[in-house]
Amino acid sequence: PYKNPDIPEWAGFDPDKWSGKLYPNEIASDFAYMPFGGGARKCVGDEFAVMEAAVTLAMVLRRFDFEFDSSKATKVDIYDHPKDLDHPVGMRTGATIHTRNGLHMIIKRRDIPSAA
């Protein structure tokens, strides 16, 4: 464990003590790794950041086409329940929903007519 020489009575920081406990989930929400924090110290710019992310996503979706990569396809239908381990995307939950197997996409630039 880490010991601070300026505080001899302190037992020190043991990172193993926190192993697996800092990641927020449905039970523990101490805001340790929440993007904008929470409570009294919540980020004052969180709403602007979410709006900015939405605008950025809209700009990306306007300029590119996305389709699933057929080389990563499995025999499982995309609409089957994602708990199936062979699902093309899969799902696991924590504080947010994550893909288990990644989300393999083919991205192609769109031809956008210029506004003349």
mmCIF file of N, CA and C in Angstrom:
data_model
loop_
_atom_site.group_PDB
_atom_site.id
_atom_site.type_symbol
_atom_site.label_atom_id
_atom_site.label_comp_id
_atom_site.label_asym_id
_atom_site.label_seq_id
_atom_site.Cartn_x
_atom_site.Cartn_y
_atom_site.Cartn_z
ATOM 1 N N PRO A 1 0.817 -1.205 0.000
ATOM 2 C CA PRO A 1 0.000 0.000 0.000
ATOM 3 C C PRO A 1 0.854 1.260 0.000
ATOM 4 N N TYR A 2 0.287 2.323 -0.527
ATOM 5 C CA TYR A 2 0.968 3.613 -0.540
ATOM 6 C C TYR A 2 0.927 4.209 0.858
ATOM 7 N N LYS A 3 2.072 4.713 1.335
ATOM 8 C CA LYS A 3 2.148 5.373 2.636
ATOM 9 C C LYS A 3 2.646 6.790 2.411
ATOM 10 N N ASN A 4 2.027 7.734 3.089
ATOM 11 C CA ASN A 4 2.457 9.118 3.029
ATOM 12 C C ASN A 4 3.436 9.349 4.172
ATOM 13 N N PRO A 5 4.684 9.676 3.855
ATOM 14 C CA PRO A 5 5.675 9.865 4.926
ATOM 15 C C PRO A 5 5.359 11.045 5.843
ATOM 16 N N ASP A 6 4.533 11.972 5.388
ATOM 17 C CA ASP A 6 4.177 13.133 6.212
ATOM 18 C C ASP A 6 3.100 12.788 7.247
ATOM 19 N N ILE A 7 2.443 11.638 7.107
ATOM 20 C CA ILE A 7 1.396 11.219 8.053
ATOM 21 C C ILE A 7 1.733 9.801 8.527
ATOM 22 N N PRO A 8 2.633 9.675 9.514
ATOM 23 C CA PRO A 8 3.099 8.349 9.931
ATOM 24 C C PRO A 8 2.013 7.457 10.538
ATOM 25 N N GLU A 9 0.959 8.039 11.120
ATOM 26 C CA GLU A 9 -0.077 7.214 11.760
ATOM 27 C C GLU A 9 -1.082 6.639 10.751
ATOM 28 N N TRP A 10 -1.005 7.080 9.489
ATOM 29 C CA TRP A 10 -1.932 6.600 8.459
ATOM 30 C C TRP A 10 -1.522 5.213 7.982
ATOM 31 N N ALA A 11 -2.477 4.296 7.894
ATOM 32 C CA ALA A 11 -2.185 2.918 7.487
ATOM 33 C C ALA A 11 -1.814 2.816 6.011
ATOM 34 N N GLY A 12 -2.171 3.807 5.230
ATOM 35 C CA GLY A 12 -1.818 3.794 3.815
ATOM 36 C C GLY A 12 -3.003 3.471 2.923
ATOM 37 N N PHE A 13 -2.814 3.713 1.640
ATOM 38 C CA PHE A 13 -3.858 3.430 0.655
ATOM 39 C C PHE A 13 -3.597 2.070 0.036
ATOM 40 N N ASP A 14 -4.572 1.201 0.136
ATOM 41 C CA ASP A 14 -4.465 -0.127 -0.449
ATOM 42 C C ASP A 14 -5.450 -0.224 -1.606
ATOM 43 N N PRO A 15 -4.979 -0.145 -2.870
ATOM 44 C CA PRO A 15 -5.895 -0.177 -4.007
ATOM 45 C C PRO A 15 -6.692 -1.481 -4.104
ATOM 46 N N ASP A 16 -6.148 -2.582 -3.578
ATOM 47 C CA ASP A 16 -6.877 -3.857 -3.617
ATOM 48 C C ASP A 16 -8.170 -3.791 -2.805
ATOM 49 N N LYS A 17 -8.209 -2.928 -1.802
ATOM 50 C CA LYS A 17 -9.408 -2.766 -0.981
ATOM 51 C C LYS A 17 -10.590 -2.282 -1.815
ATOM 52 N N TRP A 18 -10.316 -1.549 -2.905
ATOM 53 C CA TRP A 18 -11.364 -0.962 -3.734
ATOM 54 C C TRP A 18 -11.589 -1.735 -5.025
ATOM 55 N N SER A 19 -10.899 -2.816 -5.223
ATOM 56 C CA SER A 19 -11.027 -3.593 -6.449
ATOM 57 C C SER A 19 -12.469 -4.034 -6.679
ATOM 58 N N GLY A 20 -13.031 -3.645 -7.829
ATOM 59 C CA GLY A 20 -14.381 -4.025 -8.189
ATOM 60 C C GLY A 20 -15.482 -3.259 -7.483
ATOM 61 N N LYS A 21 -15.135 -2.257 -6.681
ATOM 62 C CA LYS A 21 -16.153 -1.544 -5.913
ATOM 63 C C LYS A 21 -16.408 -0.125 -6.410
ATOM 64 N N LEU A 22 -15.548 0.403 -7.280
ATOM 65 C CA LEU A 22 -15.706 1.778 -7.712
ATOM 66 C C LEU A 22 -16.508 1.919 -8.985
ATOM 67 N N TYR A 23 -16.727 0.819 -9.707
ATOM 68 C CA TYR A 23 -17.486 0.918 -10.947
ATOM 69 C C TYR A 23 -18.964 1.013 -10.610
ATOM 70 N N PRO A 24 -19.640 2.084 -11.020
ATOM 71 C CA PRO A 24 -21.038 2.237 -10.637
ATOM 72 C C PRO A 24 -21.940 1.211 -11.314
ATOM 73 N N ASN A 25 -22.929 0.749 -10.601
ATOM 74 C CA ASN A 25 -23.911 -0.182 -11.152
ATOM 75 C C ASN A 25 -25.258 0.123 -10.522
ATOM 76 N N GLU A 26 -26.186 -0.819 -10.637
ATOM 77 C CA GLU A 26 -27.528 -0.578 -10.112
ATOM 78 C C GLU A 26 -27.552 -0.483 -8.590
ATOM 79 N N ILE A 27 -26.531 -1.002 -7.918
ATOM 80 C CA ILE A 27 -26.495 -1.023 -6.455
ATOM 81 C C ILE A 27 -25.635 0.111 -5.914
ATOM 82 N N ALA A 28 -24.418 0.238 -6.431
ATOM 83 C CA ALA A 28 -23.490 1.262 -5.949
ATOM 84 C C ALA A 28 -23.469 2.435 -6.915
ATOM 85 N N SER A 29 -23.909 3.589 -6.455
ATOM 86 C CA SER A 29 -23.869 4.785 -7.302
ATOM 87 C C SER A 29 -23.243 5.922 -6.508
ATOM 88 N N ASP A 30 -21.974 5.759 -6.199
ATOM 89 C CA ASP A 30 -21.280 6.771 -5.401
ATOM 90 C C ASP A 30 -20.690 7.884 -6.269
ATOM 91 N N PHE A 31 -21.017 7.879 -7.562
ATOM 92 C CA PHE A 31 -20.581 8.886 -8.509
ATOM 93 C C PHE A 31 -19.067 8.906 -8.695
ATOM 94 N N ALA A 32 -18.377 7.808 -8.361
ATOM 95 C CA ALA A 32 -16.929 7.777 -8.491
ATOM 96 C C ALA A 32 -16.476 7.923 -9.934
ATOM 97 N N TYR A 33 -17.158 7.274 -10.861
ATOM 98 C CA TYR A 33 -16.773 7.358 -12.263
ATOM 99 C C TYR A 33 -17.942 7.774 -13.152
ATOM 100 N N MET A 34 -18.886 8.504 -12.620
ATOM 101 C CA MET A 34 -19.996 8.993 -13.424
ATOM 102 C C MET A 34 -19.489 10.178 -14.239
ATOM 103 N N PRO A 35 -19.852 10.263 -15.526
ATOM 104 C CA PRO A 35 -19.273 11.292 -16.393
ATOM 105 C C PRO A 35 -19.424 12.717 -15.877
ATOM 106 N N PHE A 36 -20.561 13.056 -15.270
ATOM 107 C CA PHE A 36 -20.766 14.425 -14.816
ATOM 108 C C PHE A 36 -20.898 14.522 -13.307
ATOM 109 N N GLY A 37 -20.592 13.437 -12.608
ATOM 110 C CA GLY A 37 -20.713 13.440 -11.164
ATOM 111 C C GLY A 37 -22.160 13.484 -10.736
ATOM 112 N N GLY A 38 -22.383 13.882 -9.521
ATOM 113 C CA GLY A 38 -23.747 13.949 -9.019
ATOM 114 C C GLY A 38 -23.797 14.708 -7.710
ATOM 115 N N GLY A 39 -24.980 14.964 -7.268
ATOM 116 C CA GLY A 39 -25.142 15.654 -5.992
ATOM 117 C C GLY A 39 -24.715 17.103 -6.060
ATOM 118 N N ALA A 40 -24.202 17.601 -4.950
ATOM 119 C CA ALA A 40 -23.837 19.015 -4.840
ATOM 120 C C ALA A 40 -22.674 19.399 -5.754
ATOM 121 N N ARG A 41 -21.842 18.428 -6.133
ATOM 122 C CA ARG A 41 -20.680 18.738 -6.966
ATOM 123 C C ARG A 41 -20.866 18.326 -8.425
ATOM 124 N N LYS A 42 -22.105 18.193 -8.823
ATOM 125 C CA LYS A 42 -22.420 17.816 -10.199
ATOM 126 C C LYS A 42 -21.906 18.879 -11.160
ATOM 127 N N CYS A 43 -21.458 18.449 -12.317
ATOM 128 C CA CYS A 43 -20.923 19.362 -13.327
ATOM 129 C C CYS A 43 -21.975 20.375 -13.755
ATOM 130 N N VAL A 44 -21.603 21.657 -13.766
ATOM 131 C CA VAL A 44 -22.556 22.697 -14.152
ATOM 132 C C VAL A 44 -22.776 22.722 -15.663
ATOM 133 N N GLY A 45 -21.887 22.123 -16.424
ATOM 134 C CA GLY A 45 -22.008 22.139 -17.883
ATOM 135 C C GLY A 45 -22.542 20.854 -18.464
ATOM 136 N N ASP A 46 -23.136 19.990 -17.624
ATOM 137 C CA ASP A 46 -23.553 18.674 -18.122
ATOM 138 C C ASP A 46 -24.640 18.768 -19.181
ATOM 139 N N GLU A 47 -25.606 19.650 -19.013
ATOM 140 C CA GLU A 47 -26.680 19.757 -20.007
ATOM 141 C C GLU A 47 -26.153 20.280 -21.332
ATOM 142 N N PHE A 48 -25.224 21.231 -21.274
ATOM 143 C CA PHE A 48 -24.609 21.727 -22.510
ATOM 144 C C PHE A 48 -23.826 20.615 -23.196
ATOM 145 N N ALA A 49 -23.083 19.827 -22.418
ATOM 146 C CA ALA A 49 -22.290 18.747 -22.992
ATOM 147 C C ALA A 49 -23.170 17.697 -23.656
ATOM 148 N N VAL A 50 -24.306 17.361 -23.051
ATOM 149 C CA VAL A 50 -25.223 16.386 -23.642
ATOM 150 C C VAL A 50 -25.819 16.956 -24.930
ATOM 151 N N MET A 51 -26.183 18.239 -24.928
ATOM 152 C CA MET A 51 -26.708 18.865 -26.144
ATOM 153 C C MET A 51 -25.642 18.882 -27.239
ATOM 154 N N GLU A 52 -24.418 19.212 -26.854
ATOM 155 C CA GLU A 52 -23.319 19.242 -27.813
ATOM 156 C C GLU A 52 -23.073 17.851 -28.398
ATOM 157 N N ALA A 53 -23.177 16.815 -27.571
ATOM 158 C CA ALA A 53 -23.021 15.439 -28.050
ATOM 159 C C ALA A 53 -24.135 15.078 -29.027
ATOM 160 N N ALA A 54 -25.362 15.506 -28.751
ATOM 161 C CA ALA A 54 -26.489 15.224 -29.645
ATOM 162 C C ALA A 54 -26.295 15.918 -31.000
ATOM 163 N N VAL A 55 -25.820 17.155 -30.980
ATOM 164 C CA VAL A 55 -25.568 17.884 -32.226
ATOM 165 C C VAL A 55 -24.447 17.204 -33.006
ATOM 166 N N THR A 56 -23.397 16.795 -32.324
ATOM 167 C CA THR A 56 -22.285 16.108 -32.980
ATOM 168 C C THR A 56 -22.748 14.802 -33.605
ATOM 169 N N LEU A 57 -23.560 14.037 -32.867
ATOM 170 C CA LEU A 57 -24.092 12.782 -33.404
ATOM 171 C C LEU A 57 -24.938 13.052 -34.648
ATOM 172 N N ALA A 58 -25.776 14.083 -34.609
ATOM 173 C CA ALA A 58 -26.598 14.433 -35.772
ATOM 174 C C ALA A 58 -25.723 14.776 -36.974
ATOM 175 N N MET A 59 -24.637 15.499 -36.743
ATOM 176 C CA MET A 59 -23.730 15.859 -37.847
ATOM 177 C C MET A 59 -23.043 14.621 -38.419
ATOM 178 N N VAL A 60 -22.640 13.698 -37.561
ATOM 179 C CA VAL A 60 -21.997 12.460 -38.027
ATOM 180 C C VAL A 60 -22.993 11.615 -38.819
ATOM 181 N N LEU A 61 -24.223 11.470 -38.300
ATOM 182 C CA LEU A 61 -25.237 10.674 -38.991
ATOM 183 C C LEU A 61 -25.640 11.298 -40.325
ATOM 184 N N ARG A 62 -25.525 12.612 -40.425
ATOM 185 C CA ARG A 62 -25.853 13.292 -41.678
ATOM 186 C C ARG A 62 -24.787 13.026 -42.736
ATOM 187 N N ARG A 63 -23.556 12.847 -42.309
ATOM 188 C CA ARG A 63 -22.445 12.736 -43.255
ATOM 189 C C ARG A 63 -22.030 11.293 -43.578
ATOM 190 N N PHE A 64 -22.508 10.323 -42.783
ATOM 191 C CA PHE A 64 -22.072 8.939 -42.987
ATOM 192 C C PHE A 64 -23.255 7.984 -42.950
ATOM 193 N N ASP A 65 -23.138 6.874 -43.696
ATOM 194 C CA ASP A 65 -24.094 5.770 -43.636
ATOM 195 C C ASP A 65 -23.467 4.656 -42.811
ATOM 196 N N PHE A 66 -24.282 4.000 -41.984
ATOM 197 C CA PHE A 66 -23.805 2.921 -41.140
ATOM 198 C C PHE A 66 -24.589 1.657 -41.462
ATOM 199 N N GLU A 67 -23.890 0.531 -41.536
ATOM 200 C CA GLU A 67 -24.570 -0.754 -41.685
ATOM 201 C C GLU A 67 -23.788 -1.802 -40.911
ATOM 202 N N PHE A 68 -24.489 -2.829 -40.448
ATOM 203 C CA PHE A 68 -23.820 -3.898 -39.718
ATOM 204 C C PHE A 68 -22.838 -4.615 -40.632
ATOM 205 N N ASP A 69 -21.718 -5.014 -40.093
ATOM 206 C CA ASP A 69 -20.715 -5.771 -40.839
ATOM 207 C C ASP A 69 -21.193 -7.209 -40.969
ATOM 208 N N SER A 70 -21.544 -7.619 -42.180
ATOM 209 C CA SER A 70 -22.099 -8.959 -42.391
ATOM 210 C C SER A 70 -21.079 -10.060 -42.132
ATOM 211 N N SER A 71 -19.778 -9.749 -42.154
ATOM 212 C CA SER A 71 -18.773 -10.779 -41.877
ATOM 213 C C SER A 71 -18.773 -11.190 -40.404
ATOM 214 N N LYS A 72 -19.394 -10.385 -39.549
ATOM 215 C CA LYS A 72 -19.470 -10.698 -38.115
ATOM 216 C C LYS A 72 -20.816 -11.328 -37.739
ATOM 217 N N ALA A 73 -21.620 -11.651 -38.736
ATOM 218 C CA ALA A 73 -22.959 -12.192 -38.475
ATOM 219 C C ALA A 73 -22.891 -13.573 -37.819
ATOM 220 N N THR A 74 -23.900 -13.874 -37.024
ATOM 221 C CA THR A 74 -24.048 -15.196 -36.421
ATOM 222 C C THR A 74 -25.410 -15.743 -36.821
ATOM 223 N N LYS A 75 -25.730 -16.930 -36.340
ATOM 224 C CA LYS A 75 -27.014 -17.530 -36.671
ATOM 225 C C LYS A 75 -28.151 -16.961 -35.816
ATOM 226 N N VAL A 76 -27.811 -16.134 -34.863
ATOM 227 C CA VAL A 76 -28.816 -15.548 -33.975
ATOM 228 C C VAL A 76 -29.447 -14.350 -34.674
ATOM 229 N N ASP A 77 -30.761 -14.257 -34.629
ATOM 230 C CA ASP A 77 -31.461 -13.126 -35.223
ATOM 231 C C ASP A 77 -31.188 -11.873 -34.388
ATOM 232 N N ILE A 78 -31.036 -10.735 -35.029
ATOM 233 C CA ILE A 78 -30.714 -9.494 -34.334
ATOM 234 C C ILE A 78 -31.781 -9.122 -33.311
ATOM 235 N N TYR A 79 -33.013 -9.609 -33.488
ATOM 236 C CA TYR A 79 -34.093 -9.278 -32.565
ATOM 237 C C TYR A 79 -34.235 -10.291 -31.433
ATOM 238 N N ASP A 80 -33.435 -11.372 -31.438
ATOM 239 C CA ASP A 80 -33.471 -12.313 -30.318
ATOM 240 C C ASP A 80 -32.931 -11.633 -29.070
ATOM 241 N N HIS A 81 -33.269 -12.184 -27.918
ATOM 242 C CA HIS A 81 -32.841 -11.584 -26.657
ATOM 243 C C HIS A 81 -31.318 -11.537 -26.577
ATOM 244 N N PRO A 82 -30.729 -10.385 -26.228
ATOM 245 C CA PRO A 82 -29.275 -10.228 -26.233
ATOM 246 C C PRO A 82 -28.537 -11.002 -25.148
ATOM 247 N N LYS A 83 -29.261 -11.650 -24.220
ATOM 248 C CA LYS A 83 -28.541 -12.410 -23.192
ATOM 249 C C LYS A 83 -27.854 -13.632 -23.788
ATOM 250 N N ASP A 84 -28.285 -14.022 -25.000
ATOM 251 C CA ASP A 84 -27.659 -15.158 -25.679
ATOM 252 C C ASP A 84 -26.194 -14.817 -25.956
ATOM 253 N N LEU A 85 -25.287 -15.672 -25.552
ATOM 254 C CA LEU A 85 -23.859 -15.385 -25.710
ATOM 255 C C LEU A 85 -23.422 -15.307 -27.164
ATOM 256 N N ASP A 86 -24.188 -15.917 -28.071
ATOM 257 C CA ASP A 86 -23.808 -15.900 -29.475
ATOM 258 C C ASP A 86 -24.473 -14.753 -30.229
ATOM 259 N N HIS A 87 -25.141 -13.866 -29.514
ATOM 260 C CA HIS A 87 -25.820 -12.733 -30.157
ATOM 261 C C HIS A 87 -24.773 -11.860 -30.850
ATOM 262 N N PRO A 88 -25.083 -11.325 -32.049
ATOM 263 C CA PRO A 88 -24.095 -10.526 -32.773
ATOM 264 C C PRO A 88 -23.590 -9.309 -32.003
ATOM 265 N N VAL A 89 -24.399 -8.762 -31.118
ATOM 266 C CA VAL A 89 -23.971 -7.604 -30.340
ATOM 267 C C VAL A 89 -23.785 -7.995 -28.879
ATOM 268 N N GLY A 90 -24.775 -8.635 -28.291
ATOM 269 C CA GLY A 90 -24.699 -9.001 -26.886
ATOM 270 C C GLY A 90 -24.917 -7.783 -26.008
ATOM 271 N N MET A 91 -25.137 -8.017 -24.740
ATOM 272 C CA MET A 91 -25.407 -6.909 -23.832
ATOM 273 C C MET A 91 -24.940 -7.284 -22.431
ATOM 274 N N ARG A 92 -24.376 -6.309 -21.749
ATOM 275 C CA ARG A 92 -24.096 -6.457 -20.329
ATOM 276 C C ARG A 92 -24.413 -5.122 -19.689
ATOM 277 N N THR A 93 -24.837 -5.152 -18.456
ATOM 278 C CA THR A 93 -25.237 -3.909 -17.817
ATOM 279 C C THR A 93 -24.344 -3.567 -16.647
ATOM 280 N N GLY A 94 -24.275 -2.318 -16.379
ATOM 281 C CA GLY A 94 -23.610 -1.753 -15.214
ATOM 282 C C GLY A 94 -24.404 -0.494 -14.940
ATOM 283 N N ALA A 95 -23.740 0.635 -14.818
ATOM 284 C CA ALA A 95 -24.455 1.897 -14.704
ATOM 285 C C ALA A 95 -25.057 2.252 -16.055
ATOM 286 N N THR A 96 -24.464 1.709 -17.124
ATOM 287 C CA THR A 96 -24.998 1.884 -18.474
ATOM 288 C C THR A 96 -25.029 0.530 -19.155
ATOM 289 N N ILE A 97 -25.621 0.461 -20.322
ATOM 290 C CA ILE A 97 -25.665 -0.789 -21.086
ATOM 291 C C ILE A 97 -24.476 -0.806 -22.037
ATOM 292 N N HIS A 98 -23.773 -1.917 -22.082
ATOM 293 C CA HIS A 98 -22.590 -2.067 -22.932
ATOM 294 C C HIS A 98 -22.803 -3.219 -23.903
ATOM 295 N N THR A 99 -22.149 -3.148 -25.054
ATOM 296 C CA THR A 99 -22.157 -4.286 -25.960
ATOM 297 C C THR A 99 -21.132 -5.294 -25.456
ATOM 298 N N ARG A 100 -21.461 -6.554 -25.533
ATOM 299 C CA ARG A 100 -20.541 -7.591 -25.077
ATOM 300 C C ARG A 100 -19.511 -7.929 -26.154
ATOM 301 N N ASN A 101 -19.959 -7.960 -27.401
ATOM 302 C CA ASN A 101 -19.076 -8.378 -28.497
ATOM 303 C C ASN A 101 -18.693 -7.232 -29.421
ATOM 304 N N GLY A 102 -18.929 -6.015 -29.008
ATOM 305 C CA GLY A 102 -18.650 -4.878 -29.868
ATOM 306 C C GLY A 102 -19.791 -4.663 -30.848
ATOM 307 N N LEU A 103 -19.751 -3.572 -31.554
ATOM 308 C CA LEU A 103 -20.768 -3.258 -32.541
ATOM 309 C C LEU A 103 -20.038 -2.996 -33.850
ATOM 310 N N HIS A 104 -19.838 -4.060 -34.626
ATOM 311 C CA HIS A 104 -19.055 -3.981 -35.848
ATOM 312 C C HIS A 104 -19.900 -3.384 -36.970
ATOM 313 N N MET A 105 -19.452 -2.245 -37.462
ATOM 314 C CA MET A 105 -20.199 -1.505 -38.477
ATOM 315 C C MET A 105 -19.289 -1.205 -39.663
ATOM 316 N N ILE A 106 -19.915 -1.021 -40.815
ATOM 317 C CA ILE A 106 -19.221 -0.518 -41.993
ATOM 318 C C ILE A 106 -19.726 0.904 -42.184
ATOM 319 N N ILE A 107 -18.783 1.831 -42.274
ATOM 320 C CA ILE A 107 -19.133 3.246 -42.362
ATOM 321 C C ILE A 107 -18.734 3.762 -43.739
ATOM 322 N N LYS A 108 -19.673 4.403 -44.402
ATOM 323 C CA LYS A 108 -19.411 4.968 -45.727
ATOM 324 C C LYS A 108 -19.818 6.437 -45.733
ATOM 325 N N ARG A 109 -18.964 7.250 -46.333
ATOM 326 C CA ARG A 109 -19.252 8.686 -46.426
ATOM 327 C C ARG A 109 -20.405 8.903 -47.399
ATOM 328 N N ARG A 110 -21.337 9.766 -47.008
ATOM 329 C CA ARG A 110 -22.468 10.106 -47.878
ATOM 330 C C ARG A 110 -22.052 11.232 -48.828
ATOM 331 N N ASP A 111 -22.675 11.255 -49.980
ATOM 332 C CA ASP A 111 -22.499 12.386 -50.902
ATOM 333 C C ASP A 111 -23.543 13.432 -50.510
ATOM 334 N N ILE A 112 -23.064 14.557 -49.997
ATOM 335 C CA ILE A 112 -23.978 15.620 -49.581
ATOM 336 C C ILE A 112 -23.898 16.724 -50.620
ATOM 337 N N PRO A 113 -25.028 17.019 -51.277
ATOM 338 C CA PRO A 113 -24.998 18.107 -52.251
ATOM 339 C C PRO A 113 -24.694 19.432 -51.569
ATOM 340 N N SER A 114 -23.870 20.208 -52.204
ATOM 341 C CA SER A 114 -23.497 21.496 -51.617
ATOM 342 C C SER A 114 -24.668 22.472 -51.727
ATOM 343 N N ALA A 115 -24.786 23.293 -50.716
ATOM 344 C CA ALA A 115 -25.855 24.297 -50.699
ATOM 345 C C ALA A 115 -25.368 25.541 -51.419
ATOM 346 N N ALA A 116 -25.667 25.620 -52.712
ATOM 347 C CA ALA A 116 -25.155 26.742 -53.517
ATOM 348 C C ALA A 116 -26.140 27.864 -53.625
#
